[in-house]
Amino acid sequence: MADVRHSACPLDCPDLCHLEVHVEGGKVVRVEGGDRTPITDGFICGKVRNIAEHMYGEARVRTPLIRTGAKGAGEFREASWDEALDLVAARLGEIRARDGGEAILPYHYDGSNGWLTGGALAGRFFRRLGASRLLRTFCAMPSKTAVQGLYGAVPGVALEDYTHAKLIVLWGVNPSATGIHLVPIIQRAIDAGARLIVVDPRRTPLARRAHLHLAPRPGTDVVVALAAIRALFANGQADLAFLGEHATGVVELRRRAEPWTFTRAAQVSGVPATELAAFVEEYAAASPAVIRCGWGLERNRNGGSAVAAVLALPAVAGKFGVRGGGYTMSNGDARWGVSGDAAIGEREPGTREINMVHLGQALTELRDPPVNALFVYNCNPVATAPAQALVERGLAREDLFTVVHEQVMTDTARWADVVLPATVFLEHREIRRGYGAMRLYDSAAVATPEGLARSNNELFGALLDRMGLARGGEARTDEELASAIFAGDRGATIRAQLARDGVATPIDGPSPMLFVDLPPGTPDRKVNLVPAALDAAAPEGLYAFRADPGTEAFPLALISPAIPSMVSSTFGQLRKGRVPLELSPDDAAARGIAHGDEVRVWNERGEVLVTAAISKDLRPGVALLPKGLWRHHTANGATSNALCPDTVADLGGGACYNDARVQVARI
Ligand SMILES: Nc1nc2c(c(=O)[nH]1)N[C@H]1C(S)=C(S)[C@@H](COP(=O)(O)OP(=O)(O)OC[C@H]3O[C@@H](n4cnc5c(=O)[nH]c(N)nc54)[C@H](O)[C@@H]3O)O[C@H]1N2
Ligand SMILES: Nc1nc2c(c(=O)[nH]1)N[C@H]1C(S)=C(S)[C@@H](COP(=O)(O)OP(=O)(O)OC[C@H]3O[C@@H](n4cnc5c(=O)[nH]c(N)nc54)[C@H](O)[C@@H]3O)O[C@H]1N2
Ligand code: SF4
Ligand SMILES: [Mo]
């Protein structure tokens, strides 16, 4: 008989599901959705339902491994933890003594990591080493910078409140793949009479159900949103009373929107002027109206300005103050009153900062000191960083010492000198709060670690000891780290909620309303429509439109959105077979390409060999190869990331994956 144990899913997904995990003899046999939140509502995605295949599959790393073959060949011998840790500590110690701490680069993102495995002892270890600091920009930096500039660190409309909306706008977001629990909520709203508008260069599953679908050229959302703002003012549909009381920068925003007539915006975005007008009419008339802003629109040169302009819409049109009205971006900024940073226990040093987008450059060009040790955890950069060929050139350096702490043998781990086996979240304790669902869980380990796998804190705790960086009396065990996070009255309240309900809610409750339950988090408690700091940070000022990077040689915009069967690159080892490049019928015909043809996709950075799939869902000028693919998904082992530039967005140093411009030909 299987035991049923409770957990929560900390994968990089907005929904943060409550899980019921069926465990037999310490092993996970099946996972089902729980009912501790209305969002999970008893169901979960297939990836986590079948996570046993990931945990116990042949790709799982079960012991420490030391490289025996050439760099990147993926040939290793098994080793004990003692041998592997001695080697890692010795090499890091040598490099630090010779070149300084900054020659060591920790490289990490957010695969399935909350407050215990995301920072904590890893943060303490690299801070005390004096390592280079990583600017974590793969995702959400332009949008976070924009939303915090306009509204401060506040949550948006709760996903469960979408049932109250009369109009739902999905802007650069594809919940059918990336946050499936919003789909039935939207359907309930539609059944109750709500309208649905989708803004996306391709016809997503929900765009098929939408009453209006605007399909802008990638990277032109700022223009679409500014044209809507201009029209709202010009038509007398702006809520001047709300703006007068609650906003600054109104005149300046209006001035910046002024050039974007529907005609001009249509030329740039490819969205017909009639559709722009229809959007404004529907948006102005409906209340409650909510915009669910996603991340598809931020991954380009104009991403920060685009998100800012989209999020200015509910202020201009006066959509706040009613349940189900306003916007949702990331709800990671709900007020918890406690923070994972408390577990790090070491101040950030003033060492150099390296934008993770520039990994390839950092490994091949950086001097004084060069990066001579790379320590990867919670991340799979060969599959997820831009400029893939440059990244691999860097990883091939004989004089680079690379350590990868991983659950499975990823394309990145294959390049390592030492691979260390990591636990899966069901094998360790994790504390995580959602960035869609406004909930927090503290989930104990429910399964026995596979093989010799160790959690991030076990690994970095051992390295703190081995390198003489530990200090007596500081928090080290998961329970001590959790106590540091939950210190104080607020922490005690959360712990009491967790003990009673198994899930906790923010200070402002599970579905706080901006302007009703809490004001904006800006210094003046108003919406700052043109925040000075953002305006100074953006190279051509906030709300500037920078032209398409396409050229005559590389005219097609290659977008790389998320797919249902993986989370970024996670679970890619389970997805067998090749993944096709999707082309619009027009672009395929212009190149004499038929469905199923072998094609070459290339630009000045690299090439990918794949089969073509003709998709009527794509607008002309746009091609699609998903994010997170592994080498085995294409014929030549390169993926969309081989074609992605390592340029950065206008705000937050964000990655510009969707600025890849390519050519395609039959082979
Ligand atoms: N199954 C699954 N779930 C996931 C993930 C996953 O990989 N798989 N990833 C997780 C992560 S890390 C994140 S950040 C979120 C992302 O969640 P989403 O934002 O929903 O995901 P994306 O696929 O990046 O982009 C959404 C949509 O943006 C569109 N798009 C691309 N360029 C533009 C543009 O310039 N303008 C507009 N308006 N739309 C554009 C794409 O066609 C796509 O349909 O999902 C999370 N959930
Ligand atoms: N072309 C293209 N590329 C993209 C994007 C795009 O739009 N286009 N989008 C980007 C986005 S939205 C994101 S968020 C990034 C994600 O980039 P990554 O964070 O690199 O992607 P993940 O697949 O989430 O990789 C996380 C890895 O960490 C491992 N892991 C999980 N938990 C643990 C743990 O507790 N300990 C250790 N040591 N390892 C663990 C997993 O096994 C997995 O291999 O990718 C980006 N890449
Ligand atoms: S990946 Fe998302 S939908 Fe799937 S179980 Fe985790 S939180 Fe739920
Ligand atoms: Mo992401």
mmCIF file of C-alpha atoms and ligand atoms in Angstrom, residues 8-19 31-33 40 43-49 177-181 425 564 566-567 571, ligand 3:
data_model
loop_
_atom_site.group_PDB
_atom_site.id
_atom_site.type_symbol
_atom_site.label_atom_id
_atom_site.label_comp_id
_atom_site.label_asym_id
_atom_site.label_seq_id
_atom_site.Cartn_x
_atom_site.Cartn_y
_atom_site.Cartn_z
ATOM 1 C CA ALA A 8 3.937 21.290 -3.276
ATOM 2 C CA CYS A 9 5.405 21.669 -6.729
ATOM 3 C CA PRO A 10 8.289 24.159 -6.751
ATOM 4 C CA LEU A 11 9.004 23.859 -10.474
ATOM 5 C CA ASP A 12 9.303 27.149 -12.380
ATOM 6 C CA CYS A 13 5.562 27.426 -13.035
ATOM 7 C CA PRO A 14 3.135 30.058 -11.713
ATOM 8 C CA ASP A 15 0.651 27.544 -10.322
ATOM 9 C CA LEU A 16 2.553 26.127 -7.294
ATOM 10 C CA CYS A 17 0.335 23.059 -7.058
ATOM 11 C CA HIS A 18 -0.550 21.258 -3.884
ATOM 12 C CA LEU A 19 0.528 17.639 -4.431
ATOM 13 C CA VAL A 31 1.580 12.112 -7.913
ATOM 14 C CA GLU A 32 -1.867 13.674 -7.932
ATOM 15 C CA GLY A 33 -3.230 17.161 -7.479
ATOM 16 C CA THR A 40 -4.822 23.419 -8.067
ATOM 17 C CA PHE A 43 -5.468 18.257 -10.908
ATOM 18 C CA ILE A 44 -1.877 18.707 -12.073
ATOM 19 C CA CYS A 45 0.084 18.563 -15.298
ATOM 20 C CA GLY A 46 1.334 15.299 -16.817
ATOM 21 C CA LYS A 47 4.975 16.216 -16.162
ATOM 22 C CA VAL A 48 4.663 16.059 -12.411
ATOM 23 C CA ARG A 49 2.049 13.299 -12.394
ATOM 24 C CA ALA A 177 1.197 25.263 -21.734
ATOM 25 C CA THR A 178 2.646 27.431 -18.992
ATOM 26 C CA GLY A 179 0.064 27.718 -16.234
ATOM 27 C CA ILE A 180 -2.714 25.263 -17.008
ATOM 28 C CA HIS A 181 -4.846 26.055 -13.989
ATOM 29 C CA PHE A 425 12.346 18.335 -4.735
ATOM 30 C CA PRO A 564 3.621 21.584 -22.309
ATOM 31 C CA MET A 566 8.872 20.324 -20.390
ATOM 32 C CA VAL A 567 9.579 23.140 -17.944
ATOM 33 C CA PHE A 571 12.314 16.707 -18.371
HETATM 34 S S1 SF4 B 3 4.544 22.206 -13.146
HETATM 35 FE FE1 SF4 B 3 2.885 23.685 -12.713
HETATM 36 S S2 SF4 B 3 0.985 22.644 -13.305
HETATM 37 FE FE2 SF4 B 3 2.599 21.072 -13.117
HETATM 38 S S3 SF4 B 3 2.371 20.319 -11.010
HETATM 39 FE FE3 SF4 B 3 3.947 21.916 -10.993
HETATM 40 S S4 SF4 B 3 2.836 23.781 -10.453
HETATM 41 FE FE4 SF4 B 3 1.316 22.294 -11.108
#
